[in-house]
Amino acid sequence: MEITIKNNKLNYEILKKNGQYFFPSSFVLIFKLVSLYYIVLILISIFRNRFKLWTIFIVPLAIIIVKILINYFARKLIDIHKELFNKEETSFDLVFLDNGIDVVEETKHYLTEYKSIKEVIDSGTLIVIQVKEDAPIYFEKKNATKDQYEEIRNIFEKNNILCNMKEF
């Protein structure tokens, strides 16, 4: 069985809009834990009457830094693609095979086996496939038909992959 999703784009706008899905989940978890830690410290300092106003700004500052990092990494990835393909936007196809997902980009093929996929996230416009030790793979929902979408969801469920794909 082979399902092909054609004409997916890699460009700065897509990466910037959906940047949070391209960070490793361990990074996101650490960020959330550190944010929670600071919130708890702020609450403790309020109850002990040792509250300093500047401590409130630590969490928003961290969020701003993460947003800046998302933009930086998106631009860096586009610069790498610009060097490789001499253009800012590249197209790629995803081919869902029996043993994995084949990413076809220009003349290059990258096979990702299903056992190396950690989870699948629906961002609204993209389906982001988190891979354990590699960059995430994604496809634009508008490029898939309803039947393809359902078949892909069945493939992930059959391979016991955590799948958060919403209804088409």
Tab-separated table of C-alpha atoms in Angstrom:
chain	number	residue	atom	x	y	z
A	1	MET	CA	0.000	0.000	0.000
A	2	GLU	CA	1.315	3.434	-0.923
A	3	ILE	CA	-0.184	6.839	-0.119
A	4	THR	CA	1.400	9.946	-1.650
A	5	ILE	CA	0.881	13.480	-0.365
A	6	LYS	CA	2.244	15.858	-2.999
A	7	ASN	CA	3.270	19.517	-3.146
A	8	ASN	CA	4.124	20.174	0.492
A	9	LYS	CA	6.078	23.390	0.952
A	10	LEU	CA	8.976	24.253	3.211
A	11	ASN	CA	9.201	28.014	3.654
A	12	TYR	CA	9.752	30.624	6.335
A	13	GLU	CA	6.060	31.422	6.861
A	14	ILE	CA	5.119	27.796	7.586
A	15	LEU	CA	8.045	27.359	9.977
A	16	LYS	CA	7.367	30.651	11.745
A	17	LYS	CA	3.631	29.999	12.145
A	18	ASN	CA	4.079	26.413	13.407
A	19	GLY	CA	7.512	26.737	15.031
A	20	GLN	CA	6.510	25.344	18.410
A	21	TYR	CA	5.854	21.939	16.816
A	22	PHE	CA	9.395	21.722	15.468
A	23	PHE	CA	11.121	21.913	18.845
A	24	PRO	CA	11.993	18.584	20.479
A	25	SER	CA	9.381	17.576	23.040
A	26	SER	CA	12.088	17.371	25.740
A	27	PHE	CA	12.837	21.082	25.182
A	28	VAL	CA	9.149	21.955	25.491
A	29	LEU	CA	8.832	19.861	28.661
A	30	ILE	CA	11.879	21.525	30.247
A	31	PHE	CA	10.523	24.960	29.330
A	32	LYS	CA	7.152	24.167	30.932
A	33	LEU	CA	8.786	22.777	34.092
A	34	VAL	CA	11.053	25.805	34.493
A	35	SER	CA	8.084	28.145	33.941
A	36	LEU	CA	6.063	26.272	36.564
A	37	TYR	CA	9.033	26.438	38.952
A	38	TYR	CA	9.248	30.225	38.604
A	39	ILE	CA	5.503	30.640	39.080
A	40	VAL	CA	5.705	28.603	42.288
A	41	LEU	CA	8.643	30.718	43.478
A	42	ILE	CA	6.690	33.903	42.771
A	43	LEU	CA	3.697	32.574	44.729
A	44	ILE	CA	5.926	31.579	47.658
A	45	SER	CA	7.558	35.007	47.692
A	46	ILE	CA	4.120	36.678	47.695
A	47	PHE	CA	2.967	34.608	50.682
A	48	ARG	CA	6.216	35.293	52.591
A	49	ASN	CA	5.954	39.040	51.951
A	50	ARG	CA	9.279	39.058	50.084
A	51	PHE	CA	7.761	39.709	46.694
A	52	LYS	CA	9.747	41.762	44.196
A	53	LEU	CA	7.942	43.188	41.184
A	54	TRP	CA	10.721	42.248	38.758
A	55	THR	CA	10.119	38.518	39.368
A	56	ILE	CA	6.818	38.707	37.480
A	57	PHE	CA	8.681	39.521	34.278
A	58	ILE	CA	10.799	36.338	34.217
A	59	VAL	CA	8.150	34.054	32.659
A	60	PRO	CA	7.053	36.522	29.936
A	61	LEU	CA	10.724	37.175	29.177
A	62	ALA	CA	11.277	33.425	28.742
A	63	ILE	CA	8.283	33.224	26.389
A	64	ILE	CA	9.674	36.107	24.331
A	65	ILE	CA	13.063	34.374	24.153
A	66	VAL	CA	11.410	31.168	22.908
A	67	LYS	CA	9.541	33.128	20.206
A	68	ILE	CA	12.839	34.717	19.130
A	69	LEU	CA	14.453	31.260	19.023
A	70	ILE	CA	11.618	29.931	16.852
A	71	ASN	CA	12.165	32.753	14.357
A	72	TYR	CA	15.943	32.280	14.475
A	73	PHE	CA	15.789	28.527	13.835
A	74	ALA	CA	13.199	28.970	11.087
A	75	ARG	CA	15.434	31.489	9.324
A	76	LYS	CA	18.507	29.257	9.828
A	77	LEU	CA	16.726	26.243	8.317
A	78	ILE	CA	15.592	28.294	5.328
A	79	ASP	CA	19.178	29.555	4.854
A	80	ILE	CA	20.433	25.945	4.800
A	81	HIS	CA	17.817	25.033	2.193
A	82	LYS	CA	18.741	28.125	0.217
A	83	GLU	CA	22.363	26.919	0.082
A	84	LEU	CA	21.345	23.394	-0.934
A	85	PHE	CA	18.617	24.177	-3.469
A	86	ASN	CA	19.259	27.856	-4.359
A	87	LYS	CA	15.711	28.881	-3.436
A	88	GLU	CA	13.843	29.957	-0.317
A	89	GLU	CA	10.890	27.627	-0.781
A	90	THR	CA	11.230	23.951	-1.559
A	91	SER	CA	8.564	21.399	-2.364
A	92	PHE	CA	8.527	17.830	-1.189
A	93	ASP	CA	6.284	14.798	-1.369
A	94	LEU	CA	5.555	12.280	1.376
A	95	VAL	CA	5.058	8.673	0.411
A	96	PHE	CA	3.578	6.468	3.137
A	97	LEU	CA	4.895	2.944	2.557
A	98	ASP	CA	4.390	-0.309	4.466
A	99	ASN	CA	7.661	0.100	6.397
A	100	GLY	CA	7.917	3.883	6.754
A	101	ILE	CA	7.563	7.346	5.281
A	102	ASP	CA	9.662	8.320	2.279
A	103	VAL	CA	10.314	12.061	2.022
A	104	VAL	CA	11.043	12.981	-1.600
A	105	GLU	CA	12.666	16.409	-1.845
A	106	GLU	CA	13.949	17.479	-5.261
A	107	THR	CA	16.248	14.515	-6.062
A	108	LYS	CA	16.785	13.284	-2.496
A	109	HIS	CA	14.908	10.529	-0.659
A	110	TYR	CA	14.791	10.110	3.123
A	111	LEU	CA	13.119	7.036	4.605
A	112	THR	CA	11.820	7.256	8.157
A	113	GLU	CA	10.660	3.978	9.659
A	114	TYR	CA	7.431	3.940	11.636
A	115	LYS	CA	9.208	2.574	14.718
A	116	SER	CA	11.245	5.811	14.962
A	117	ILE	CA	8.134	8.025	15.087
A	118	LYS	CA	7.283	9.328	18.536
A	119	GLU	CA	3.944	11.058	17.981
A	120	VAL	CA	1.748	12.803	15.436
A	121	ILE	CA	0.371	16.296	16.137
A	122	ASP	CA	-2.392	18.163	14.328
A	123	SER	CA	-1.584	21.899	14.302
A	124	GLY	CA	-4.685	22.874	12.366
A	125	THR	CA	-2.994	23.467	9.012
A	126	LEU	CA	-0.214	20.875	9.309
A	127	ILE	CA	0.152	17.309	10.466
A	128	VAL	CA	3.529	17.238	12.245
A	129	ILE	CA	5.201	13.852	12.688
A	130	GLN	CA	7.674	13.941	15.577
A	131	VAL	CA	10.615	11.625	14.936
A	132	LYS	CA	12.679	10.379	17.906
A	133	GLU	CA	16.157	11.415	16.757
A	134	ASP	CA	15.611	13.497	13.645
A	135	ALA	CA	13.840	16.600	12.392
A	136	PRO	CA	10.040	16.473	12.336
A	137	ILE	CA	8.231	15.583	9.124
A	138	TYR	CA	5.030	17.341	8.178
A	139	PHE	CA	2.440	17.663	5.488
A	140	GLU	CA	-0.157	20.298	4.809
A	141	LYS	CA	-3.700	19.055	5.474
A	142	LYS	CA	-4.986	20.772	2.341
A	143	ASN	CA	-2.798	18.473	0.205
A	144	ALA	CA	-4.487	15.285	1.429
A	145	THR	CA	-7.897	13.955	0.525
A	146	LYS	CA	-10.258	12.716	3.226
A	147	ASP	CA	-9.579	9.081	2.261
A	148	GLN	CA	-5.807	9.610	2.378
A	149	TYR	CA	-6.131	11.327	5.744
A	150	GLU	CA	-8.117	8.410	7.206
A	151	GLU	CA	-5.710	5.822	5.752
A	152	ILE	CA	-2.732	7.680	7.226
A	153	ARG	CA	-4.441	7.807	10.628
A	154	ASN	CA	-5.066	4.039	10.385
A	155	ILE	CA	-1.384	3.443	9.550
A	156	PHE	CA	-0.313	5.334	12.676
A	157	GLU	CA	-2.826	3.520	14.871
A	158	LYS	CA	-1.786	0.146	13.423
A	159	ASN	CA	1.852	0.935	14.304
A	160	ASN	CA	0.897	2.033	17.861
A	161	ILE	CA	2.006	5.627	17.331
A	162	LEU	CA	0.481	8.321	19.536
A	163	CYS	CA	-1.746	10.091	17.027
A	164	ASN	CA	-3.516	13.385	17.728
A	165	MET	CA	-4.979	13.854	14.257
A	166	LYS	CA	-8.372	15.549	14.389
A	167	GLU	CA	-11.259	14.862	12.061
A	168	PHE	CA	-10.699	15.940	8.467
